[in-house]
Amino acid sequence: MPRTKKVKMAGRFGPRYGIRVRRSIVEIESQQRKKYVCKKCGKKAVKRVGTAIWECKSCGYKFAGGAYIPVSPAAKIVEQAVSKGKSL
């Protein structure tokens, strides 16, 4: 197996696709495999089950979120708009 120190998880692609594409893949995949904090129980145990499906391994809370991270940037904007509307 070749060394993958520089390209990390994208080492499986070898020299194909270019370094810029492989670096962006590493960034996205590291975010999607990371554990996140659960909204319900507050523990750092939320993992990706499938595309946009997230589950807390501690309390079993399952929810839909972003494809690669639990709360997508668009969802954050919507939440802010809704919270501002409630306060008025």
CSV table of N, CA and C in Angstrom, one decimal:
chain,number,residue,atom,x,y,z
A,1,MET,N,0.8,-1.2,0.0
A,1,MET,CA,0.0,0.0,0.0
A,1,MET,C,0.9,1.2,0.0
A,2,PRO,N,0.6,2.2,-0.9
A,2,PRO,CA,1.5,3.4,-0.9
A,2,PRO,C,1.2,4.3,0.3
A,3,ARG,N,2.1,5.2,0.6
A,3,ARG,CA,1.9,6.1,1.7
A,3,ARG,C,0.9,7.2,1.3
A,4,THR,N,0.1,7.6,2.3
A,4,THR,CA,-0.9,8.6,2.0
A,4,THR,C,-0.8,9.7,3.0
A,5,LYS,N,0.4,10.1,3.4
A,5,LYS,CA,0.6,11.2,4.4
A,5,LYS,C,0.0,12.5,3.9
A,6,LYS,N,0.2,12.9,2.7
A,6,LYS,CA,-0.3,14.2,2.2
A,6,LYS,C,-1.7,14.2,1.8
A,7,VAL,N,-2.2,13.1,1.2
A,7,VAL,CA,-3.6,13.1,0.7
A,7,VAL,C,-4.6,12.4,1.6
A,8,LYS,N,-4.1,11.8,2.7
A,8,LYS,CA,-5.0,11.1,3.7
A,8,LYS,C,-5.9,10.1,3.0
A,9,MET,N,-7.3,10.4,3.2
A,9,MET,CA,-8.3,9.4,2.7
A,9,MET,C,-8.4,9.4,1.2
A,10,ALA,N,-7.9,10.4,0.5
A,10,ALA,CA,-7.9,10.4,-0.9
A,10,ALA,C,-6.8,9.6,-1.6
A,11,GLY,N,-6.0,9.0,-0.8
A,11,GLY,CA,-4.9,8.2,-1.3
A,11,GLY,C,-5.4,7.0,-2.1
A,12,ARG,N,-6.7,6.6,-1.9
A,12,ARG,CA,-7.2,5.5,-2.6
A,12,ARG,C,-7.4,5.8,-4.1
A,13,PHE,N,-7.4,7.1,-4.5
A,13,PHE,CA,-7.5,7.5,-5.9
A,13,PHE,C,-6.2,7.5,-6.6
A,14,GLY,N,-5.1,7.4,-5.9
A,14,GLY,CA,-3.8,7.4,-6.5
A,14,GLY,C,-3.5,8.8,-7.1
A,15,PRO,N,-2.9,8.8,-8.3
A,15,PRO,CA,-2.6,10.1,-8.9
A,15,PRO,C,-3.7,10.7,-9.7
A,16,ARG,N,-4.9,10.0,-9.7
A,16,ARG,CA,-6.0,10.5,-10.6
A,16,ARG,C,-6.7,11.7,-10.0
A,17,TYR,N,-7.4,12.4,-10.9
A,17,TYR,CA,-8.3,13.5,-10.6
A,17,TYR,C,-7.7,14.8,-10.2
A,18,GLY,N,-6.4,14.9,-9.9
A,18,GLY,CA,-5.8,16.1,-9.5
A,18,GLY,C,-5.8,16.4,-8.0
A,19,ILE,N,-4.9,17.2,-7.6
A,19,ILE,CA,-4.7,17.4,-6.1
A,19,ILE,C,-5.8,18.3,-5.5
A,20,ARG,N,-6.3,19.2,-6.3
A,20,ARG,CA,-7.3,20.1,-5.8
A,20,ARG,C,-8.6,19.3,-5.5
A,21,VAL,N,-9.0,18.4,-6.4
A,21,VAL,CA,-10.2,17.6,-6.2
A,21,VAL,C,-10.0,16.7,-5.0
A,22,ARG,N,-8.8,16.1,-4.9
A,22,ARG,CA,-8.6,15.1,-3.8
A,22,ARG,C,-8.5,15.8,-2.5
A,23,ARG,N,-8.0,17.0,-2.4
A,23,ARG,CA,-8.0,17.8,-1.1
A,23,ARG,C,-9.4,18.2,-0.7
A,24,SER,N,-10.3,18.5,-1.7
A,24,SER,CA,-11.7,18.9,-1.3
A,24,SER,C,-12.4,17.6,-0.8
A,25,ILE,N,-12.1,16.5,-1.4
A,25,ILE,CA,-12.7,15.2,-1.0
A,25,ILE,C,-12.3,14.9,0.4
A,26,VAL,N,-11.1,15.1,0.8
A,26,VAL,CA,-10.6,14.8,2.1
A,26,VAL,C,-11.3,15.7,3.1
A,27,GLU,N,-11.5,17.0,2.8
A,27,GLU,CA,-12.2,17.9,3.7
A,27,GLU,C,-13.6,17.5,3.9
A,28,ILE,N,-14.3,17.2,2.8
A,28,ILE,CA,-15.7,16.8,2.9
A,28,ILE,C,-15.9,15.5,3.7
A,29,GLU,N,-15.1,14.5,3.4
A,29,GLU,CA,-15.2,13.2,4.1
A,29,GLU,C,-14.8,13.3,5.5
A,30,SER,N,-13.8,14.1,5.9
A,30,SER,CA,-13.5,14.2,7.3
A,30,SER,C,-14.6,14.9,8.1
A,31,GLN,N,-15.3,15.8,7.5
A,31,GLN,CA,-16.5,16.4,8.1
A,31,GLN,C,-17.6,15.4,8.3
A,32,GLN,N,-17.8,14.6,7.3
A,32,GLN,CA,-19.0,13.7,7.4
A,32,GLN,C,-18.7,12.5,8.3
A,33,ARG,N,-17.5,12.2,8.6
A,33,ARG,CA,-17.2,11.1,9.5
A,33,ARG,C,-17.0,11.5,10.9
A,34,LYS,N,-16.9,12.8,11.2
A,34,LYS,CA,-16.7,13.3,12.5
A,34,LYS,C,-18.0,13.1,13.3
A,35,LYS,N,-17.8,13.0,14.7
A,35,LYS,CA,-18.9,13.0,15.6
A,35,LYS,C,-19.4,14.4,15.9
A,36,TYR,N,-20.7,14.5,16.0
A,36,TYR,CA,-21.3,15.8,16.3
A,36,TYR,C,-22.1,15.8,17.6
A,37,VAL,N,-22.4,16.9,18.2
A,37,VAL,CA,-23.2,17.0,19.4
A,37,VAL,C,-24.7,16.9,19.1
A,38,CYS,N,-25.4,16.0,19.9
A,38,CYS,CA,-26.8,15.8,19.8
A,38,CYS,C,-27.6,16.9,20.3
A,39,LYS,N,-28.7,17.3,19.5
A,39,LYS,CA,-29.5,18.4,19.9
A,39,LYS,C,-30.4,18.0,21.1
A,40,LYS,N,-30.7,16.7,21.2
A,40,LYS,CA,-31.6,16.2,22.2
A,40,LYS,C,-30.9,15.9,23.6
A,41,CYS,N,-29.8,15.2,23.6
A,41,CYS,CA,-29.2,14.8,24.8
A,41,CYS,C,-27.9,15.6,25.1
A,42,GLY,N,-27.3,16.2,24.1
A,42,GLY,CA,-26.2,17.1,24.3
A,42,GLY,C,-24.8,16.3,24.3
A,43,LYS,N,-24.9,15.0,24.0
A,43,LYS,CA,-23.6,14.3,24.0
A,43,LYS,C,-23.0,14.3,22.6
A,44,LYS,N,-21.7,14.1,22.5
A,44,LYS,CA,-21.0,14.1,21.2
A,44,LYS,C,-21.1,12.7,20.6
A,45,ALA,N,-22.3,12.3,20.1
A,45,ALA,CA,-22.4,11.0,19.6
A,45,ALA,C,-23.2,10.8,18.3
A,46,VAL,N,-23.4,11.9,17.6
A,46,VAL,CA,-24.2,11.9,16.4
A,46,VAL,C,-23.3,11.5,15.2
A,47,LYS,N,-23.7,10.5,14.5
A,47,LYS,CA,-23.0,10.0,13.4
A,47,LYS,C,-23.9,9.9,12.1
A,48,ARG,N,-23.3,9.9,11.0
A,48,ARG,CA,-24.1,9.8,9.7
A,48,ARG,C,-24.4,8.4,9.5
A,49,VAL,N,-25.7,8.1,9.2
A,49,VAL,CA,-26.2,6.8,8.9
A,49,VAL,C,-26.3,6.6,7.4
A,50,GLY,N,-26.8,7.6,6.7
A,50,GLY,CA,-26.9,7.6,5.3
A,50,GLY,C,-26.9,9.0,4.8
A,51,THR,N,-27.2,9.2,3.5
A,51,THR,CA,-27.2,10.5,2.9
A,51,THR,C,-28.3,11.4,3.6
A,52,ALA,N,-27.8,12.4,4.3
A,52,ALA,CA,-28.6,13.3,5.1
A,52,ALA,C,-29.4,12.7,6.2
A,53,ILE,N,-29.1,11.5,6.7
A,53,ILE,CA,-29.7,10.9,7.8
A,53,ILE,C,-28.7,10.8,8.9
A,54,TRP,N,-29.0,11.3,10.1
A,54,TRP,CA,-28.1,11.3,11.2
A,54,TRP,C,-28.7,10.7,12.4
A,55,GLU,N,-27.9,10.0,13.3
A,55,GLU,CA,-28.4,9.3,14.4
A,55,GLU,C,-27.5,9.5,15.6
A,56,CYS,N,-28.1,9.7,16.8
A,56,CYS,CA,-27.3,9.8,18.0
A,56,CYS,C,-27.1,8.4,18.5
A,57,LYS,N,-25.9,8.0,18.7
A,57,LYS,CA,-25.6,6.6,19.2
A,57,LYS,C,-26.0,6.5,20.7
A,58,SER,N,-26.1,7.6,21.4
A,58,SER,CA,-26.4,7.6,22.8
A,58,SER,C,-27.9,7.4,23.1
A,59,CYS,N,-28.7,8.4,22.6
A,59,CYS,CA,-30.1,8.4,22.9
A,59,CYS,C,-31.0,7.8,21.8
A,60,GLY,N,-30.4,7.5,20.6
A,60,GLY,CA,-31.2,6.9,19.5
A,60,GLY,C,-31.9,7.9,18.7
A,61,TYR,N,-31.8,9.2,18.9
A,61,TYR,CA,-32.5,10.3,18.2
A,61,TYR,C,-32.0,10.3,16.7
A,62,LYS,N,-33.0,10.1,15.8
A,62,LYS,CA,-32.7,10.1,14.4
A,62,LYS,C,-33.3,11.3,13.7
A,63,PHE,N,-32.6,12.0,12.9
A,63,PHE,CA,-33.1,13.2,12.2
A,63,PHE,C,-32.5,13.3,10.8
A,64,ALA,N,-33.1,14.2,10.0
A,64,ALA,CA,-32.6,14.5,8.7
A,64,ALA,C,-31.9,15.8,8.8
A,65,GLY,N,-30.7,15.9,8.1
A,65,GLY,CA,-29.9,17.1,8.2
A,65,GLY,C,-29.3,17.3,6.8
A,66,GLY,N,-28.1,17.9,6.8
A,66,GLY,CA,-27.4,18.1,5.6
A,66,GLY,C,-26.8,16.8,5.1
A,67,ALA,N,-26.3,16.8,3.8
A,67,ALA,CA,-25.7,15.6,3.3
A,67,ALA,C,-24.4,15.2,3.9
A,68,TYR,N,-23.6,16.2,4.3
A,68,TYR,CA,-22.3,15.9,4.8
A,68,TYR,C,-22.1,16.3,6.3
A,69,ILE,N,-22.9,17.3,6.7
A,69,ILE,CA,-22.9,17.7,8.1
A,69,ILE,C,-24.3,17.8,8.6
A,70,PRO,N,-24.6,17.6,9.9
A,70,PRO,CA,-25.9,17.6,10.4
A,70,PRO,C,-26.8,18.8,10.1
A,71,VAL,N,-26.2,20.0,10.2
A,71,VAL,CA,-26.9,21.2,9.9
A,71,VAL,C,-26.3,21.9,8.8
A,72,SER,N,-26.9,21.9,7.6
A,72,SER,CA,-26.3,22.6,6.4
A,72,SER,C,-26.4,24.1,6.6
A,73,PRO,N,-25.5,24.8,5.8
A,73,PRO,CA,-25.5,26.3,5.9
A,73,PRO,C,-26.8,26.9,5.6
A,74,ALA,N,-27.6,26.3,4.6
A,74,ALA,CA,-28.9,26.8,4.3
A,74,ALA,C,-29.9,26.7,5.5
A,75,ALA,N,-29.8,25.6,6.2
A,75,ALA,CA,-30.7,25.3,7.3
A,75,ALA,C,-30.4,26.3,8.4
A,76,LYS,N,-29.1,26.7,8.6
A,76,LYS,CA,-28.7,27.7,9.6
A,76,LYS,C,-29.4,29.0,9.3
A,77,ILE,N,-29.4,29.4,8.1
A,77,ILE,CA,-30.0,30.7,7.7
A,77,ILE,C,-31.5,30.7,7.9
A,78,VAL,N,-32.1,29.5,7.6
A,78,VAL,CA,-33.6,29.4,7.8
A,78,VAL,C,-33.9,29.5,9.3
A,79,GLU,N,-33.1,28.8,10.2
A,79,GLU,CA,-33.3,28.8,11.6
A,79,GLU,C,-33.2,30.2,12.2
A,80,GLN,N,-32.2,31.0,11.7
A,80,GLN,CA,-32.0,32.4,12.1
A,80,GLN,C,-33.2,33.2,11.7
A,81,ALA,N,-33.7,33.0,10.5
A,81,ALA,CA,-34.9,33.8,10.0
A,81,ALA,C,-36.1,33.5,10.9
A,82,VAL,N,-36.3,32.2,11.2
A,82,VAL,CA,-37.5,31.8,12.0
A,82,VAL,C,-37.4,32.3,13.4
A,83,SER,N,-36.2,32.3,14.0
A,83,SER,CA,-36.1,32.8,15.3
A,83,SER,C,-36.3,34.3,15.4
A,84,LYS,N,-35.9,35.0,14.4
A,84,LYS,CA,-36.1,36.5,14.3
A,84,LYS,C,-37.6,36.8,14.2
A,85,GLY,N,-38.3,36.0,13.4
A,85,GLY,CA,-39.7,36.2,13.2
A,85,GLY,C,-40.5,35.9,14.5
A,86,LYS,N,-40.1,35.0,15.3
A,86,LYS,CA,-40.8,34.7,16.5
A,86,LYS,C,-40.6,35.8,17.6
A,87,SER,N,-39.4,36.4,17.6
A,87,SER,CA,-39.2,37.5,18.6
A,87,SER,C,-39.9,38.8,18.3
A,88,LEU,N,-40.4,39.0,17.0
A,88,LEU,CA,-41.1,40.2,16.7
A,88,LEU,C,-42.5,40.2,17.2
